[in-house]
Amino acid sequence: MVNPPTIKDVAKAAGVSVATVSRVLHNLAGYSDKTKQKVLAAVEELGYQPNAIARGLVNKRTQTIGVLFPDVSSSFSSDLLRGIEDVANDKGFSVIVCNTAEDGKRTMKYLQVLREKQVDGIVFTSEFLKEEYYEAIKAMGVPVVLVSTQSQKHVIPFVKVDDRQAAYQATDYLIQKGHRQIAMIGGTKTDKIAGIPRLEGYRQALEDNGIGFAESRVAYGDFALDSGRRAMEKLLAEAPPFTAVFAASDEMAIGAMGLALERGIRVPEDISVIGYDDLSIARMIFPPLTTIHQPLTEMGRLASDMLISLIEGAGQVSSRIVSHRLVERQTVRNWP
Amino acid sequence: MVNPPTIKDVAKAAGVSVATVSRVLHNLAGYSDKTKQKVLAAVEELGYQPNAIARGLVNKRTQTIGVLFPDVSSSFSSDLLRGIEDVANDKGFSVIVCNTAEDGKRTMKYLQVLREKQVDGIVFTSEFLKEEYYEAIKAMGVPVVLVSTQSQKHVIPFVKVDDRQAAYQATDYLIQKGHRQIAMIGGTKTDKIAGIPRLEGYRQALEDNGIGFAESRVAYGDFALDSGRRAMEKLLAEAPPFTAVFAASDEMAIGAMGLALERGIRVPEDISVIGYDDLSIARMIFPPLTTIHQPLTEMGRLASDMLISLIEGAGQVSSRIVSHRLVERQTVRNWP
DNA sequence: CTGAAAGCGCTAACAG
DNA sequence: CTGTTAGCGCTTTCAG
């Protein structure tokens, strides 16, 4: 098997120097139309394709970005990925995906690989940005943007929704529908990004409407399906009676609904449910889930766009609080 | 901002040559323990990280693979991706994701990018491998493996399930449960990979059990949710009465169930439903969907493993027909 | 308009 | 045991 043709081969075939070939390939000035034709003909004939690795070595730019997800296979991540990939591709960048599995070691290893591979920038999603990660990224000297997470300590551009407000809105909606006894299935209790703010929004909405907050009406999960089931089970067994429940993720909402249905509790007739995320499954289930929509694909697009601006020299970009919205489907009813 | 340290800097700092540094970094023989310590100390002190781009230029290996999906954000693709990513990472490879959007132009562009970036191999998923794609990949001279698709014309390693047989089994299961009037929601009518074989399996199972096949009992969709709804609508309106339906994808099965439920038709009391894929949503919905399980993550793993073997010099690897299995959940009941 | 030549950071002979 | 050196394929001065 013969080696692929290099710029040298093209130069030889066209009877010019490599510098000239490079010039015409980049549409720089400095050659006659005749030479241009010769070069192009040679490129065509040899089936020449530039080697991006060699180019990267010289330019110190690889036109590649790295994206870290806690779980690439989640619906949440893949919606994000689609947006990121889409604009990256548009702007001539490739994306390397990394599955951190929320594991510190693995994440650090990935960061190292991305550094060695000389990616031009990084998007970090959904997880708390540990100091260790921050240091590693800072050391590589490339821009980062955060998605669905945020750093208190450092100023790093991010794109996310206002979790507190969205949770407030979800809860308030239930109240406007006449519910007064509202339970919550929260995310991880210590999660500063998606756990605590959503709980606070819930609590605030209750209080603003003169309803007392009761710790006994909240159960905690980890955002995943099964934890929603378990939380619902706990609520049903131990909490004071309630007519509606706000879950901090669609998956938990769906898990909770499944458990309720198994027990002969109807949604929304007996209990209303509202979720959070608007994953594509939210509208696939029956009854379709009322939930807080996060524009994930759009958020991915934005993040990609911001990152590439930074890579291409923008001094700074502003973070974006993107707007969520409540989508009414069929799991919440007027009470009574 | 100062440039990151290179191997030269390390050499200077350690008072040795770059060759020696390279040796200790690669654990090759040929240096005293003392030099090793000096080098390691210098590496540590400078925070040196090798540049994989430079290495790639020399080695003609980038430790990167490209993966093409028709839709990165589908549950199907992301489950696959997780498996691929997992073993790739394990074996020291990075993965570049490409979303072809089932668009020929876009796919060709991607193939070109992957070539320029000198990826070491490619995994191509779920789509029919057009001749044009094949030629492009062949021209790059790197191995490919196919997932959930297969080439008739060329011998290319693949990993997939036996669609015909799986569909046969799904249908046969319904028959064993006592159903005789069984409808089908098929995939794209002309799809040689997932459309036709599944329809054939259905037909064959019917015939082997002495049940006539009736074209009027099959409606076609495109594997997506909404097409399942529409197909069910059509079946309900135009097909002869039926007590069970086999859908060629979980999404279509779920769409069909949603429509049925809206119409007051209960699943499985009035109509039994069986799907195909076993996406993670299959168990999230209520009632949980009985379906044909495809081990997607495992298939991704296998593909990744095969590809890397090929990259690392295995002359050839054998294709794998992985075993599906029917998972009984709650959407099929005995009839009558 | 065009070519020669100096690297980019690293690996791998080849000499000592 | 260790250093020198010739590239890998490409971009980019700097001279003509």
XYZ file of C-alpha atoms (C1' of nucleotides) in Angstrom:
704
model
C 0.000 0.000 0.000
C 1.443 3.291 -1.137
C 1.497 6.357 1.083
C -1.023 9.072 0.501
C 0.261 11.974 -1.571
C 1.730 14.914 0.313
C 2.045 18.517 -0.608
C 5.479 17.689 -1.908
C 4.093 15.226 -4.385
C 1.671 17.816 -5.595
C 4.451 20.371 -5.956
C 6.529 17.968 -7.956
C 3.648 16.954 -10.180
C 2.758 20.573 -10.827
C 6.341 21.603 -11.300
C 6.227 24.271 -8.608
C 7.372 24.615 -5.014
C 5.460 23.514 -1.978
C 5.094 27.124 -0.930
C 3.151 27.843 -4.058
C 0.925 24.832 -3.572
C 0.207 25.977 -0.058
C -0.636 29.422 -1.373
C -3.179 28.291 -3.881
C -4.701 25.859 -1.433
C -5.257 28.711 0.974
C -6.318 31.237 -1.607
C -3.492 33.536 -0.699
C -2.186 36.003 -3.208
C 0.954 35.549 -5.202
C 0.745 33.319 -8.226
C -0.424 33.463 -11.776
C -3.632 31.993 -12.883
C -1.704 29.510 -14.921
C 0.172 28.138 -11.914
C -3.054 27.921 -10.042
C -4.496 25.734 -12.753
C -1.444 23.517 -12.788
C -1.599 23.062 -9.044
C -5.279 22.347 -8.982
C -4.863 19.822 -11.736
C -2.119 18.065 -9.811
C -4.232 18.031 -6.642
C -7.067 16.509 -8.557
C -4.940 13.961 -10.312
C -3.226 12.723 -7.190
C -6.324 12.901 -5.047
C -4.411 14.987 -2.581
C -5.912 15.713 0.833
C -4.143 17.976 3.291
C -2.952 16.444 6.518
C -4.597 18.263 9.387
C -2.151 16.831 11.881
C 0.834 18.390 10.198
C -1.072 21.601 9.818
C -2.030 21.501 13.464
C 1.557 21.122 14.482
C 2.487 24.303 12.695
C -0.593 26.342 13.455
C -1.030 25.236 17.026
C -4.671 24.854 16.264
C -6.436 21.572 15.750
C -9.956 22.714 14.982
C -11.161 20.263 17.564
C -13.030 20.765 20.798
C -13.576 18.390 23.668
C -16.916 17.930 25.384
C -17.310 16.307 28.779
C -20.543 14.693 29.867
C -21.314 12.884 33.084
C -23.251 10.363 31.020
C -23.116 10.495 27.239
C -25.965 8.105 26.889
C -28.511 10.134 28.797
C -31.185 11.832 26.834
C -30.099 15.080 28.414
C -26.531 14.798 27.195
C -27.361 13.655 23.742
C -29.711 16.543 23.120
C -26.961 18.887 24.200
C -24.439 17.065 22.065
C -26.519 17.442 18.989
C -26.555 21.227 19.349
C -22.866 21.393 20.120
C -21.922 19.150 17.255
C -24.111 21.008 14.866
C -22.565 24.424 15.183
C -19.087 23.036 15.679
C -19.362 21.230 12.392
C -20.709 24.341 10.784
C -17.715 26.334 11.885
C -15.198 23.735 10.898
C -14.557 22.075 14.239
C -14.716 18.434 15.224
C -15.866 17.253 18.602
C -14.318 14.645 20.820
C -16.765 13.253 23.351
C -15.778 12.251 26.823
C -17.840 10.311 29.304
C -16.702 11.249 32.764
C -19.101 8.910 34.538
C -18.924 11.576 37.245
C -15.646 10.073 38.219
C -12.863 12.411 39.261
C -10.038 10.172 38.128
C -11.583 9.528 34.789
C -12.289 13.183 34.279
C -8.726 14.140 35.047
C -7.468 11.529 32.663
C -9.696 12.895 29.962
C -8.557 16.397 30.581
C -5.029 15.186 30.122
C -5.849 13.421 26.890
C -7.570 16.524 25.590
C -4.544 18.517 26.451
C -2.191 16.136 24.712
C -4.436 16.113 21.702
C -4.236 19.875 21.742
C -7.929 20.600 21.566
C -8.712 24.246 21.055
C -11.393 24.470 23.703
C -13.587 22.566 26.098
C -17.216 22.436 27.012
C -17.943 21.022 30.382
C -21.481 19.987 31.159
C -23.870 19.285 34.004
C -21.370 18.642 36.718
C -19.870 20.689 39.451
C -16.523 22.012 38.246
C -14.087 20.822 40.840
C -11.122 22.989 41.606
C -8.878 20.258 40.318
C -10.604 20.332 36.942
C -10.400 24.061 36.827
C -6.689 24.005 37.459
C -6.125 21.427 34.763
C -8.059 23.393 32.212
C -6.387 26.601 33.176
C -3.039 24.921 32.715
C -3.893 23.924 29.175
C -4.562 27.515 28.376
C -7.666 26.982 26.290
C -11.131 28.464 26.739
C -13.915 26.574 28.476
C -17.602 27.053 28.616
C -19.899 25.522 31.139
C -23.314 24.145 30.319
C -26.016 23.546 32.861
C -23.576 24.295 35.602
C -21.738 27.307 36.865
C -18.764 28.236 38.950
C -19.104 30.429 41.997
C -15.440 30.714 42.577
C -14.199 31.507 39.104
C -15.677 33.584 36.399
C -16.237 31.206 33.540
C -18.818 31.710 30.828
C -21.793 29.419 31.153
C -25.150 28.703 29.640
C -27.949 27.420 31.773
C -31.470 28.124 32.826
C -32.368 29.770 36.073
C -33.140 26.681 38.096
C -34.481 28.474 41.064
C -36.885 30.472 39.024
C -37.961 27.534 36.920
C -38.707 25.510 40.021
C -40.587 28.443 41.445
C -42.652 28.630 38.326
C -43.432 24.925 38.315
C -44.595 25.063 41.896
C -46.514 28.259 41.404
C -48.308 26.717 38.458
C -49.496 23.885 40.646
C -50.714 26.413 43.195
C -52.562 28.408 40.555
C -54.259 25.198 39.562
C -55.665 25.054 43.061
C -53.236 22.670 44.726
C -52.171 23.431 48.275
C -50.664 20.151 49.341
C -47.688 19.836 47.109
C -44.888 17.367 47.532
C -41.486 17.519 45.892
C -39.074 14.928 44.640
C -35.766 16.687 44.839
C -32.444 15.938 43.224
C -29.298 15.169 45.121
C -29.501 17.022 48.388
C -26.057 18.500 48.178
C -26.060 19.346 44.507
C -25.440 23.061 44.273
C -26.397 23.232 40.640
C -29.617 21.371 40.164
C -30.440 20.101 43.614
C -30.531 23.003 46.019
C -31.775 25.772 43.708
C -34.762 23.765 42.584
C -35.666 22.959 46.134
C -35.382 26.608 47.059
C -37.581 27.672 44.193
C -40.199 25.216 45.356
C -39.998 26.418 48.899
C -40.136 30.057 47.939
C -43.211 29.596 45.774
C -44.949 27.859 48.614
C -44.119 30.608 51.058
C -45.016 33.408 48.693
C -48.434 31.858 48.492
C -48.842 31.479 52.179
C -48.318 27.767 52.220
C -46.027 26.353 54.812
C -43.025 24.365 53.674
C -42.831 20.932 55.248
C -39.656 18.923 55.072
C -41.803 15.819 55.404
C -43.241 16.481 51.964
C -39.936 16.280 50.203
C -38.098 13.120 49.215
C -34.712 13.067 47.574
C -33.524 11.152 44.538
C -30.582 11.342 42.186
C -32.404 12.519 39.064
C -32.665 9.003 37.642
C -35.807 6.993 37.047
C -35.593 4.500 39.845
C -34.886 7.094 42.445
C -38.141 8.748 41.395
C -39.992 5.532 42.042
C -38.442 5.134 45.445
C -39.077 8.738 46.363
C -42.716 8.401 45.402
C -42.999 5.264 47.435
C -41.602 7.036 50.435
C -43.874 10.022 49.947
C -46.936 7.845 49.657
C -46.016 5.987 52.799
C -44.711 8.734 55.006
C -45.704 12.177 53.821
C -48.860 14.006 54.776
C -51.473 13.687 52.041
C -50.713 15.630 48.869
C -52.499 16.263 45.617
C -49.579 17.221 43.427
C -45.890 16.583 43.130
C -43.078 18.493 41.517
C -40.123 16.360 40.461
C -36.720 17.889 39.813
C -36.222 15.806 36.683
C -38.439 14.219 34.074
C -36.959 10.846 34.754
C -37.917 11.022 38.390
C -41.352 12.323 37.452
C -41.826 9.366 35.143
C -40.592 6.935 37.755
C -43.001 8.424 40.244
C -45.882 8.178 37.802
C -45.087 4.576 37.074
C -45.195 3.705 40.728
C -48.406 5.615 41.257
C -50.094 3.886 38.341
C -49.035 0.505 39.635
C -50.727 1.343 42.893
C -53.926 2.297 41.161
C -53.390 5.997 41.715
C -54.351 7.850 38.595
C -52.465 10.774 37.096
C -53.726 13.435 36.955
C -57.077 12.457 38.437
C -55.745 11.593 41.864
C -52.349 13.211 41.816
C -50.940 15.826 39.488
C -47.319 15.592 38.402
C -44.981 18.135 36.917
C -41.457 17.363 35.787
C -38.340 19.230 34.844
C -36.192 19.043 31.658
C -38.644 18.189 28.918
C -36.672 15.270 27.613
C -38.015 13.880 24.401
C -39.613 11.051 26.353
C -41.818 13.527 28.194
C -44.135 13.635 25.247
C -43.796 9.985 24.415
C -45.351 8.680 27.554
C -49.012 8.519 28.330
C -50.344 10.731 29.641
C -47.796 13.176 28.237
C -45.894 14.915 30.989
C -46.376 18.536 31.929
C -42.899 19.847 32.587
C -40.366 22.651 32.525
C -38.772 22.827 29.135
C -35.054 23.437 28.902
C -33.957 24.163 25.347
C -31.130 21.668 25.426
C -30.218 21.577 21.773
C -30.275 25.330 21.669
C -28.132 25.476 24.781
C -25.643 23.190 23.080
C -25.603 25.464 20.061
C -25.039 28.527 22.181
C -22.243 26.938 24.135
C -20.514 25.806 20.994
C -20.861 29.216 19.509
C -19.483 30.940 22.568
C -16.566 28.581 22.793
C -15.613 29.022 19.190
C -15.793 32.793 19.504
C -13.412 32.542 22.390
C -11.118 30.284 20.418
C -11.141 32.676 17.551
C -10.014 35.471 19.712
C -13.060 37.074 21.251
C -11.724 38.556 24.452
C -14.762 37.435 26.343
C -18.329 36.374 25.862
C -21.235 36.859 28.158
C -22.876 33.993 29.947
C -26.412 33.149 29.026
C -29.352 32.418 31.211
C -31.604 30.847 28.645
C -35.291 30.891 29.149
C -37.097 27.819 30.209
C -40.811 27.526 29.737
C -43.567 25.512 31.223
C -45.153 23.147 28.777
C -48.634 22.096 29.650
C -49.472 18.571 28.736
C -51.715 16.184 30.565
C -50.418 15.374 34.010
C -51.717 18.315 35.962
C -55.354 19.013 36.596
C -57.322 21.692 38.378
C -57.882 20.988 42.027
C -60.411 20.322 43.199
C 1.438 33.765 28.011
C 4.434 31.471 27.738
C 4.451 28.431 25.521
C 3.985 25.050 27.077
C 7.231 23.191 27.679
C 8.420 20.830 24.976
C 10.565 17.793 25.131
C 13.509 20.031 24.396
C 12.884 22.076 27.481
C 12.783 18.942 29.538
C 16.008 17.735 27.998
C 17.724 20.985 28.758
C 16.431 21.111 32.295
C 17.538 17.556 32.941
C 20.850 18.058 31.200
C 20.289 15.214 28.743
C 19.280 14.843 25.119
C 15.750 14.696 23.806
C 16.308 11.123 22.771
C 16.902 10.155 26.347
C 13.823 11.973 27.510
C 11.793 10.180 24.880
C 13.249 6.904 26.055
C 12.318 7.292 29.652
C 8.891 8.586 28.736
C 8.291 5.451 26.734
C 9.916 3.102 29.177
C 12.388 1.950 26.602
C 15.694 0.553 27.677
C 18.932 2.431 27.637
C 19.577 4.790 30.498
C 20.737 4.693 34.070
C 18.410 4.956 36.935
C 19.989 8.232 37.813
C 19.178 9.818 34.453
C 15.694 8.519 34.737
C 15.246 10.327 38.005
C 16.659 13.523 36.585
C 14.318 13.364 33.628
C 11.282 12.585 35.700
C 12.118 15.430 38.021
C 12.397 17.838 35.103
C 9.110 16.610 33.673
C 7.496 17.170 37.007
C 9.009 20.546 37.547
C 8.072 21.928 34.167
C 4.680 20.274 34.113
C 5.548 18.787 30.791
C 2.850 17.053 28.745
C 3.665 15.361 25.470
C 2.126 16.784 22.332
C 0.039 14.109 20.683
C -0.152 16.048 17.465
C 3.576 16.013 16.975
C 3.663 12.383 17.930
C 0.892 11.632 15.498
C 2.789 13.263 12.711
C 5.702 10.975 13.235
C 3.862 7.804 14.077
C 1.122 8.185 11.533
C -1.262 7.188 14.251
C -3.572 9.549 16.066
C -5.231 7.206 18.532
C -8.533 8.620 17.416
C -11.512 7.012 15.773
C -14.487 8.579 14.055
C -18.042 7.434 14.606
C -20.892 8.312 12.281
C -24.499 8.363 13.447
C -27.601 9.276 11.511
C -28.817 11.062 14.623
C -26.526 11.481 17.602
C -29.329 12.558 19.828
C -31.446 9.470 19.463
C -31.572 7.111 22.355
C -30.404 4.387 20.023
C -27.253 6.232 19.019
C -26.345 7.387 22.445
C -26.538 3.910 23.910
C -24.243 2.734 21.155
C -21.925 5.665 21.693
C -21.534 4.910 25.311
C -20.258 1.413 24.558
C -17.966 2.629 21.810
C -16.562 5.423 23.904
C -16.053 3.170 26.844
C -13.751 0.647 25.257
C -12.076 3.228 23.078
C -11.135 5.193 26.146
C -9.972 2.023 27.796
C -7.634 1.263 24.962
C -6.331 4.764 24.672
C -8.393 6.072 21.806
C -10.508 9.187 21.558
C -13.706 9.356 19.617
C -14.881 12.053 17.276
C -18.644 12.011 16.802
C -20.281 12.867 13.547
C -23.952 13.470 12.957
C -24.709 12.636 9.359
C -28.384 13.572 9.589
C -28.744 10.880 6.941
C -27.523 13.417 4.491
C -25.175 12.279 1.752
C -23.369 15.581 1.372
C -22.855 15.979 5.043
C -21.614 12.440 5.371
C -19.102 12.907 2.595
C -17.889 16.096 4.167
C -17.419 14.308 7.440
C -15.556 11.488 5.836
C -13.211 14.043 4.377
C -12.680 15.752 7.707
C -11.958 12.414 9.332
C -9.465 11.706 6.658
C -7.704 15.027 7.070
C -7.634 14.543 10.794
C -6.027 11.176 10.148
C -8.331 9.095 12.283
C -7.165 5.528 12.669
C -10.505 3.913 11.989
C -14.202 4.458 11.534
C -17.403 3.020 12.858
C -20.401 3.564 10.718
C -23.806 3.000 12.237
C -27.424 2.319 11.387
C -27.416 3.560 7.851
C -27.100 1.943 4.495
C -23.455 2.213 3.416
C -23.636 3.949 0.072
C -21.079 3.044 -2.529
C -19.791 6.593 -2.391
C -19.090 6.280 1.314
C -17.400 2.981 0.810
C -15.100 4.431 -1.804
C -14.191 7.348 0.414
C -13.356 5.122 3.328
C -11.429 2.750 1.168
C -9.413 5.671 -0.131
C -8.426 6.693 3.366
C -7.024 3.257 3.935
C -8.295 2.779 7.459
C -10.456 -0.001 8.849
C -14.201 0.369 9.258
C -16.759 -1.553 11.163
C -20.455 -1.400 10.625
C -23.004 -1.395 13.414
C -26.638 -2.259 12.962
C -26.140 -2.313 9.259
C -24.343 -4.488 6.795
C -23.016 -4.409 3.285
C -24.112 -6.928 0.715
C -21.677 -5.807 -1.871
C -18.504 -5.581 0.141
C -17.200 -7.722 2.894
C -16.924 -5.407 5.853
C -17.035 -6.543 9.447
C -20.282 -5.699 11.193
C -22.126 -6.179 14.420
C -25.861 -6.419 14.457
C -28.717 -8.594 15.531
C -30.566 -10.914 13.224
C -33.530 -8.698 12.467
C -35.490 -11.269 10.611
C -35.216 -13.763 13.375
C -35.928 -11.243 16.093
C -39.068 -10.136 14.312
C -40.032 -13.756 13.866
C -39.635 -14.329 17.538
C -41.669 -11.283 18.515
C -44.515 -12.383 16.294
C -44.294 -15.969 17.371
C -44.478 -14.874 20.991
C -47.738 -13.104 20.296
C -49.050 -16.241 18.634
C -48.017 -18.415 21.561
C -49.947 -16.053 23.773
C -53.023 -16.975 21.803
C -53.238 -14.076 19.391
C -54.232 -14.818 15.834
C -55.111 -11.394 14.530
C -51.822 -9.608 14.617
C -51.070 -6.284 12.993
C -47.665 -4.852 12.294
C -46.272 -1.350 12.249
C -43.340 -1.636 9.924
C -40.339 0.595 9.392
C -39.504 2.291 6.160
C -40.769 0.080 3.394
C -37.592 0.162 1.365
C -35.135 -0.091 4.219
C -33.056 -3.191 3.547
C -31.561 -3.208 7.007
C -34.349 -2.753 9.491
C -37.431 -2.412 7.355
C -37.731 -5.413 5.090
C -36.159 -8.086 7.298
C -38.464 -7.333 10.198
C -41.478 -7.458 7.990
C -40.330 -10.767 6.599
C -39.817 -12.212 10.027
C -43.347 -11.220 10.940
C -44.769 -12.735 7.809
C -42.855 -15.934 8.177
C -43.939 -16.437 11.770
C -47.534 -15.976 10.735
C -47.244 -18.464 7.937
C -45.388 -21.037 9.956
C -48.310 -20.966 12.332
C -50.881 -21.314 9.654
C -52.052 -17.730 9.825
C -52.510 -15.890 6.584
C -50.513 -12.747 6.027
C -52.686 -9.780 5.121
C -51.126 -6.656 3.682
C -54.081 -4.763 5.094
C -52.834 -5.457 8.587
C -49.550 -3.703 8.096
C -48.968 0.042 8.254
C -45.617 1.678 7.614
C -43.799 4.292 9.606
C -40.270 5.646 9.761
C -39.273 4.267 13.163
C -40.062 7.553 14.923
C -42.736 8.184 17.520
C -45.218 10.151 15.477
C -45.182 7.726 12.631
C -46.214 5.057 15.133
C -49.195 7.142 16.139
C -50.234 7.641 12.563
C -49.756 4.012 11.719
C -51.909 2.969 14.652
C -54.548 5.421 13.613
C -54.590 3.969 10.162
C -54.708 0.407 11.457
C -57.581 1.198 13.775
C -59.500 2.812 10.971
C -58.773 0.529 8.072
C -57.401 -2.804 9.138
C -59.461 -5.850 9.948
C -59.856 -6.244 13.704
C -56.702 -7.247 15.550
C -55.805 -8.096 19.107
C -52.088 -7.476 19.035
C -49.561 -5.378 17.209
C -45.862 -5.758 16.598
C -44.008 -2.488 16.022
C -40.601 -2.410 14.348
C -39.267 0.108 16.855
C -39.971 1.010 20.453
C -40.676 4.570 19.501
C -43.390 3.514 17.123
C -44.758 1.094 19.683
C -44.937 3.882 22.230
C -46.559 6.236 19.757
C -49.100 3.574 18.941
C -49.822 2.959 22.605
C -50.279 6.642 23.232
C -52.844 6.887 20.487
C -54.641 3.799 21.666
C -54.840 5.068 25.222
C -56.215 8.382 24.040
C -58.959 6.505 22.290
C -59.815 4.599 25.409
C -58.282 1.393 24.141
C -56.401 -0.254 26.955
C -53.035 -1.921 26.671
C -52.758 -4.819 27.151
C -56.388 -5.499 28.054
C -57.786 -4.646 24.646
C -54.704 -4.736 22.495
C -51.310 -6.232 23.176
C -48.219 -4.401 21.961
C -44.668 -5.555 21.439
C -41.832 -3.274 20.415
C -38.318 -3.591 19.112
C -35.027 -2.131 20.425
C -35.520 -1.961 24.161
C -34.536 1.657 24.467
C -34.201 2.810 28.017
C -37.598 4.462 27.747
C -39.218 1.084 27.215
C -39.111 0.452 30.912
C -39.867 4.004 31.890
C -43.310 4.133 30.442
C -46.397 2.703 31.992
C -47.225 0.007 31.403
C -43.627 -0.999 30.726
C -43.175 -2.181 27.175
C -42.605 -5.785 26.208
C -40.020 -5.668 23.472
C -37.064 -7.180 21.672
C -33.901 -6.230 23.445
C -30.895 -5.258 21.382
C -27.781 -4.996 23.527
C -26.817 -1.601 22.171
C -24.130 -0.685 24.629
C -22.620 -4.098 24.252
C -22.777 -3.783 20.488
C -20.933 -0.501 20.744
C -18.286 -2.148 22.871
C -17.870 -4.984 20.441
C -17.596 -2.683 17.473
C -15.028 -0.555 19.187
C -13.083 -3.606 20.150
C -13.135 -5.024 16.659
C -12.098 -1.748 15.132
C -9.187 -1.308 17.467
C -8.005 -4.846 16.818
C -8.017 -4.051 13.150
C -6.154 -0.819 13.751
C -3.601 -2.628 15.786
C -2.895 -5.002 13.026
C -5.316 -7.872 13.283
C -5.588 -9.092 9.754
C -9.276 -9.547 10.075
C -12.026 -9.922 12.608
C -15.236 -11.815 12.309
C -18.568 -10.118 12.161
C -20.915 -10.645 15.033
C -24.556 -11.434 15.058
C -25.320 -10.557 18.634
C -28.213 -12.155 20.329
C -31.346 -10.239 20.932
C -33.807 -11.408 23.511
C -37.414 -10.884 24.192
C -38.079 -9.063 27.400
C -41.464 -9.628 28.855
C -42.931 -6.632 30.562
C -46.546 -5.644 30.708
C -47.943 -4.838 27.308
C -48.827 -8.306 26.102
C -51.487 -10.494 27.616
C -52.813 -13.948 26.973
C -55.614 -14.068 24.451
C -58.349 -14.605 25.108
C 4.996 35.990 -8.904
C 7.993 32.151 -6.931
C 11.315 29.177 -4.360
C 14.496 27.959 -0.454
C 14.622 27.085 4.018
C 13.550 27.208 8.846
C 10.992 25.247 11.976
C 6.311 23.087 14.736
C 7.406 18.788 18.751
C 8.402 14.326 18.535
C 10.429 9.519 17.262
C 13.837 6.443 15.718
C 17.737 5.090 13.547
C 22.646 5.490 13.866
C 26.869 6.533 16.100
C 29.580 6.620 19.759
C 24.139 4.126 28.473
C 23.677 8.523 25.632
C 23.691 12.155 22.003
C 23.119 13.619 17.011
C 20.371 13.832 13.362
C 17.036 13.119 9.876
C 12.683 13.451 8.992
C 6.867 13.355 9.605
C 3.750 17.178 6.237
C 2.814 21.656 6.439
C 3.125 27.002 6.962
C 5.588 31.055 6.635
C 9.154 34.297 6.503
C 12.680 36.017 3.550
C 15.001 36.508 -0.737
C 14.898 36.866 -5.273
